[in-house]
Amino acid sequence: MMMAQILRSHLISASVIPNRVKMHPDLCLIQNRMMSTHKSKKKIGEYYRLLNVDEGCSADDVRESFRKLAKRYHPDSGSDTADSATFIRIEEAYRKVLSHVIEQTDARQSKIEEKAEEEEEKFKYKTPQHRHYLSFEGIGFGTPSQREKQYRQFRADRATEQVMEYQKQKLQSQYFADSVTVRDVRHSREQKITQAIERLVEDLIQESMAKGDFDNLSGKGKPLKKFSGCSYIDPMTHNLNRILIDNGYQPEWILMQKEIKDTIEQLREAILDSRKKLGNPMTPTEHKQWDQVCEQFQENIRKLNKRISDFNLIVPILTRQKVHFDAHKEIVRAQQVYETHIKAKEVADQNSNHTSQGEGEKTPGLKTGLFNWVNLWKFIKI
């Protein structure tokens, strides 16, 4: 019995001791990890303080702080506070802090992305499942991803068919321009355009009739006179033109043509009158007044030329189009007319002063004055 008890006690002690030995490494590992984490956090805090930055700063702040400290403590900086040992510690702190800041930034970014994905997943499946089949033009079957692939293939096939159809029509119009199919398509398109214009004209006529624009026409309610003119002229067109002419209608381009003619005559007379009012020769003050008159004349000519451009767009006859007026040439022309007028006046004054001379001497002077007035009138007409 004693031997059995002794053996049992040895076996129990042998079984307990390995368990104790097995437990110690785990406890030591946990303890070491806790101590290392505490030490690493403490060390990172020291690195932050050494770089004069706060936790949570950006990588740019860390780099800027390291740059400033390097200028102060780098051995080659030439500063009074240069110290190689301090710079080594600063460089080590810079590497540690920069890696720590980058890790924290990546962690924050990953958390934001995970949160965004969670929000997207949260709202993604709130839409009823049957709503997915309202998209993709109703093409395909299966899951939404499968239907999307089928819809992409359908769009590619449709685009290919459209390109082939376009090339086919282009070749037909190029090599078979007189074929029946192309001619029918062209004719139908022209017919649609003609019908649209006719409907627009009819709508405008009905609107004018409703407003009462045709109530004041002469001969309202009376039958039209029969057209007995040339058989090659459309009677309806002839009657419409006759009605318009009888009621004083004039096309817009004719009115604009008369307006342009009257405007240029008025401008020429105005600048000539302004030049006559000034002295000869002109004083500096009169020169300034003449410059102002010329500037205003140039502005009026610019407006008139714009009106001429509008006239050239609507005039139906190419030979009736007008060219723009040159303001500088018009000013020179006014000066020449004024000088001619002054010379003719001087000649007339000279002839009036020599009235006491003989009749034979009087006749050439009168002829010269008359000749000058004729030249002046021709120049003005030109």
Short mmCIF file of C-alpha atoms in Angstrom, two decimals, residues 160-361:
data_model
loop_
_atom_site.label_atom_id
_atom_site.label_comp_id
_atom_site.label_asym_id
_atom_site.label_seq_id
_atom_site.Cartn_x
_atom_site.Cartn_y
_atom_site.Cartn_z
CA THR A 160 -23.64 47.21 -85.54
CA GLU A 161 -26.94 46.89 -87.38
CA GLN A 162 -27.37 50.66 -87.48
CA VAL A 163 -23.86 51.16 -88.87
CA MET A 164 -24.47 48.52 -91.54
CA GLU A 165 -27.79 50.13 -92.47
CA TYR A 166 -26.17 53.56 -92.73
CA GLN A 167 -23.39 52.24 -94.95
CA LYS A 168 -25.96 50.45 -97.09
CA GLN A 169 -27.99 53.63 -97.59
CA LYS A 170 -24.84 55.61 -98.34
CA LEU A 171 -23.74 53.13 -101.01
CA GLN A 172 -27.23 53.09 -102.51
CA SER A 173 -27.37 56.87 -102.73
CA GLN A 174 -23.86 56.94 -104.21
CA TYR A 175 -24.15 54.20 -106.86
CA PHE A 176 -27.91 53.91 -107.31
CA ALA A 177 -29.01 57.54 -107.09
CA ASP A 178 -31.73 57.03 -109.73
CA SER A 179 -33.09 53.81 -108.32
CA VAL A 180 -36.76 53.53 -107.44
CA THR A 181 -36.18 53.11 -103.68
CA VAL A 182 -33.93 56.14 -103.30
CA ARG A 183 -36.22 58.23 -105.47
CA ASP A 184 -39.24 57.27 -103.41
CA VAL A 185 -37.49 58.15 -100.15
CA ARG A 186 -36.35 61.52 -101.52
CA HIS A 187 -39.81 62.27 -102.91
CA SER A 188 -41.54 61.40 -99.64
CA ARG A 189 -39.14 63.62 -97.68
CA GLU A 190 -39.72 66.57 -100.05
CA GLN A 191 -43.47 66.00 -99.89
CA LYS A 192 -43.41 66.08 -96.08
CA ILE A 193 -41.50 69.38 -96.08
CA THR A 194 -43.90 70.92 -98.63
CA GLN A 195 -46.93 69.84 -96.66
CA ALA A 196 -45.44 71.28 -93.45
CA ILE A 197 -44.83 74.65 -95.15
CA GLU A 198 -48.35 74.68 -96.59
CA ARG A 199 -49.85 73.96 -93.17
CA LEU A 200 -47.78 76.77 -91.64
CA VAL A 201 -48.91 79.26 -94.30
CA GLU A 202 -52.53 78.22 -93.88
CA ASP A 203 -52.29 78.64 -90.10
CA LEU A 204 -50.82 82.14 -90.52
CA ILE A 205 -53.61 83.15 -92.94
CA GLN A 206 -56.32 81.85 -90.61
CA GLU A 207 -54.72 83.69 -87.66
CA SER A 208 -54.59 86.96 -89.64
CA MET A 209 -58.22 86.55 -90.67
CA ALA A 210 -59.24 85.99 -87.05
CA LYS A 211 -57.40 89.19 -86.01
CA GLY A 212 -59.15 91.18 -88.74
CA ASP A 213 -56.05 92.08 -90.75
CA PHE A 214 -57.94 91.58 -94.04
CA ASP A 215 -61.02 93.61 -93.13
CA ASN A 216 -59.77 96.93 -94.56
CA LEU A 217 -58.90 95.61 -98.03
CA SER A 218 -60.57 97.33 -100.94
CA GLY A 219 -63.09 95.20 -102.76
CA LYS A 220 -63.92 93.04 -99.76
CA GLY A 221 -66.94 90.85 -100.45
CA LYS A 222 -66.82 91.54 -104.19
CA PRO A 223 -66.00 88.88 -106.80
CA LEU A 224 -62.53 88.92 -108.32
CA LYS A 225 -62.06 90.05 -111.86
CA LYS A 226 -61.37 87.31 -114.33
CA PHE A 227 -57.76 87.05 -115.37
CA SER A 228 -57.36 87.33 -119.11
CA GLY A 229 -53.64 87.80 -119.37
CA CYS A 230 -50.86 85.45 -120.37
CA SER A 231 -51.78 81.78 -120.16
CA TYR A 232 -48.36 80.89 -118.70
CA ILE A 233 -48.93 82.90 -115.49
CA ASP A 234 -50.78 81.37 -112.57
CA PRO A 235 -54.09 83.26 -112.19
CA MET A 236 -54.08 82.88 -108.40
CA THR A 237 -50.59 84.35 -108.12
CA HIS A 238 -51.51 87.20 -110.46
CA ASN A 239 -54.64 88.04 -108.48
CA LEU A 240 -52.76 87.98 -105.18
CA ASN A 241 -50.07 90.30 -106.52
CA ARG A 242 -52.73 92.65 -107.94
CA ILE A 243 -54.53 92.81 -104.59
CA LEU A 244 -51.29 93.61 -102.78
CA ILE A 245 -50.33 96.32 -105.29
CA ASP A 246 -53.77 97.93 -105.20
CA ASN A 247 -53.60 98.19 -101.41
CA GLY A 248 -50.20 99.87 -101.36
CA TYR A 249 -48.12 96.84 -100.33
CA GLN A 250 -44.41 97.08 -100.98
CA PRO A 251 -41.84 94.34 -100.32
CA GLU A 252 -39.50 94.88 -97.42
CA TRP A 253 -36.38 95.05 -99.58
CA ILE A 254 -37.85 97.96 -101.62
CA LEU A 255 -38.59 99.91 -98.45
CA MET A 256 -35.08 99.21 -97.13
CA GLN A 257 -33.58 100.32 -100.44
CA LYS A 258 -35.38 103.66 -100.25
CA GLU A 259 -34.39 104.03 -96.59
CA ILE A 260 -30.69 103.48 -97.37
CA LYS A 261 -30.78 105.99 -100.22
CA ASP A 262 -32.45 108.68 -98.12
CA THR A 263 -30.12 108.06 -95.18
CA ILE A 264 -26.87 108.46 -97.15
CA GLU A 265 -28.18 111.66 -98.76
CA GLN A 266 -29.07 113.10 -95.37
CA LEU A 267 -25.66 112.17 -93.93
CA ARG A 268 -23.83 113.75 -96.86
CA GLU A 269 -25.83 116.97 -96.57
CA ALA A 270 -25.32 117.09 -92.81
CA ILE A 271 -21.52 116.73 -92.95
CA LEU A 272 -21.30 119.28 -95.77
CA ASP A 273 -23.37 121.78 -93.77
CA SER A 274 -21.17 121.19 -90.72
CA ARG A 275 -18.06 121.87 -92.80
CA LYS A 276 -19.57 125.08 -94.20
CA LYS A 277 -20.33 126.39 -90.70
CA LEU A 278 -16.65 126.08 -89.72
CA GLY A 279 -14.05 128.62 -90.84
CA ASN A 280 -11.52 128.40 -93.61
CA PRO A 281 -8.81 127.89 -92.48
CA MET A 282 -10.03 126.29 -89.27
CA THR A 283 -8.81 127.29 -85.82
CA PRO A 284 -7.70 124.62 -83.27
CA THR A 285 -11.14 124.78 -81.63
CA GLU A 286 -12.83 124.34 -84.99
CA HIS A 287 -10.51 121.41 -85.75
CA LYS A 288 -11.73 119.68 -82.57
CA GLN A 289 -15.33 120.32 -83.57
CA TRP A 290 -14.64 118.89 -87.04
CA ASP A 291 -13.07 115.77 -85.48
CA GLN A 292 -16.17 115.25 -83.37
CA VAL A 293 -18.39 115.67 -86.44
CA CYS A 294 -16.26 113.09 -88.31
CA GLU A 295 -16.47 110.59 -85.44
CA GLN A 296 -20.25 110.89 -85.34
CA PHE A 297 -20.38 110.54 -89.13
CA GLN A 298 -18.28 107.36 -88.98
CA GLU A 299 -20.62 105.89 -86.36
CA ASN A 300 -23.65 106.69 -88.54
CA ILE A 301 -21.94 105.10 -91.56
CA ARG A 302 -21.24 101.96 -89.49
CA LYS A 303 -24.95 101.66 -88.63
CA LEU A 304 -25.87 102.25 -92.26
CA ASN A 305 -23.48 99.51 -93.42
CA LYS A 306 -25.11 97.10 -90.99
CA ARG A 307 -28.45 97.99 -92.53
CA ILE A 308 -26.97 97.34 -95.98
CA SER A 309 -25.84 93.87 -94.85
CA ASP A 310 -29.42 93.11 -93.77
CA PHE A 311 -30.68 94.41 -97.10
CA ASN A 312 -28.31 92.16 -99.08
CA LEU A 313 -29.67 89.10 -97.26
CA ILE A 314 -33.29 89.66 -98.33
CA VAL A 315 -32.99 91.31 -101.74
CA PRO A 316 -34.20 88.77 -104.36
CA ILE A 317 -32.13 90.15 -107.23
CA LEU A 318 -28.39 89.75 -107.08
CA THR A 319 -27.69 92.84 -109.14
CA ARG A 320 -29.64 94.99 -106.65
CA GLN A 321 -27.25 94.27 -103.79
CA LYS A 322 -25.33 97.22 -102.40
CA VAL A 323 -21.73 97.73 -101.30
CA HIS A 324 -20.77 99.29 -97.99
CA PHE A 325 -19.94 102.98 -97.76
CA ASP A 326 -16.44 104.09 -96.77
CA ALA A 327 -16.63 106.79 -94.09
CA HIS A 328 -13.14 108.13 -94.87
CA LYS A 329 -13.92 108.52 -98.57
CA GLU A 330 -17.19 110.25 -97.77
CA ILE A 331 -15.37 112.75 -95.52
CA VAL A 332 -12.78 113.44 -98.24
CA ARG A 333 -15.61 113.88 -100.74
CA ALA A 334 -17.30 116.44 -98.45
CA GLN A 335 -14.00 118.34 -98.15
CA GLN A 336 -13.57 118.41 -101.93
CA VAL A 337 -17.15 119.62 -102.46
CA TYR A 338 -16.58 122.37 -99.91
CA GLU A 339 -13.30 123.46 -101.56
CA THR A 340 -14.96 123.53 -104.97
CA HIS A 341 -17.77 125.58 -103.51
CA ILE A 342 -15.24 128.08 -102.02
CA LYS A 343 -13.39 128.41 -105.34
CA ALA A 344 -16.63 129.02 -107.24
CA LYS A 345 -17.62 131.65 -104.70
CA GLU A 346 -14.23 133.38 -105.06
CA VAL A 347 -14.58 133.42 -108.86
CA ALA A 348 -18.07 134.88 -108.56
CA ASP A 349 -16.78 137.59 -106.23
CA GLN A 350 -14.00 138.47 -108.65
CA ASN A 351 -16.45 138.73 -111.52
CA SER A 352 -18.73 141.00 -109.51
CA ASN A 353 -15.77 143.31 -108.73
CA HIS A 354 -14.89 143.76 -112.41
CA THR A 355 -18.31 144.86 -113.63
CA SER A 356 -16.85 148.27 -114.68
CA GLN A 357 -14.77 146.68 -117.43
CA GLY A 358 -15.79 146.50 -121.04
CA GLU A 359 -18.38 144.20 -122.47
CA GLY A 360 -15.71 142.19 -124.27
CA GLU A 361 -13.88 141.57 -121.04
#
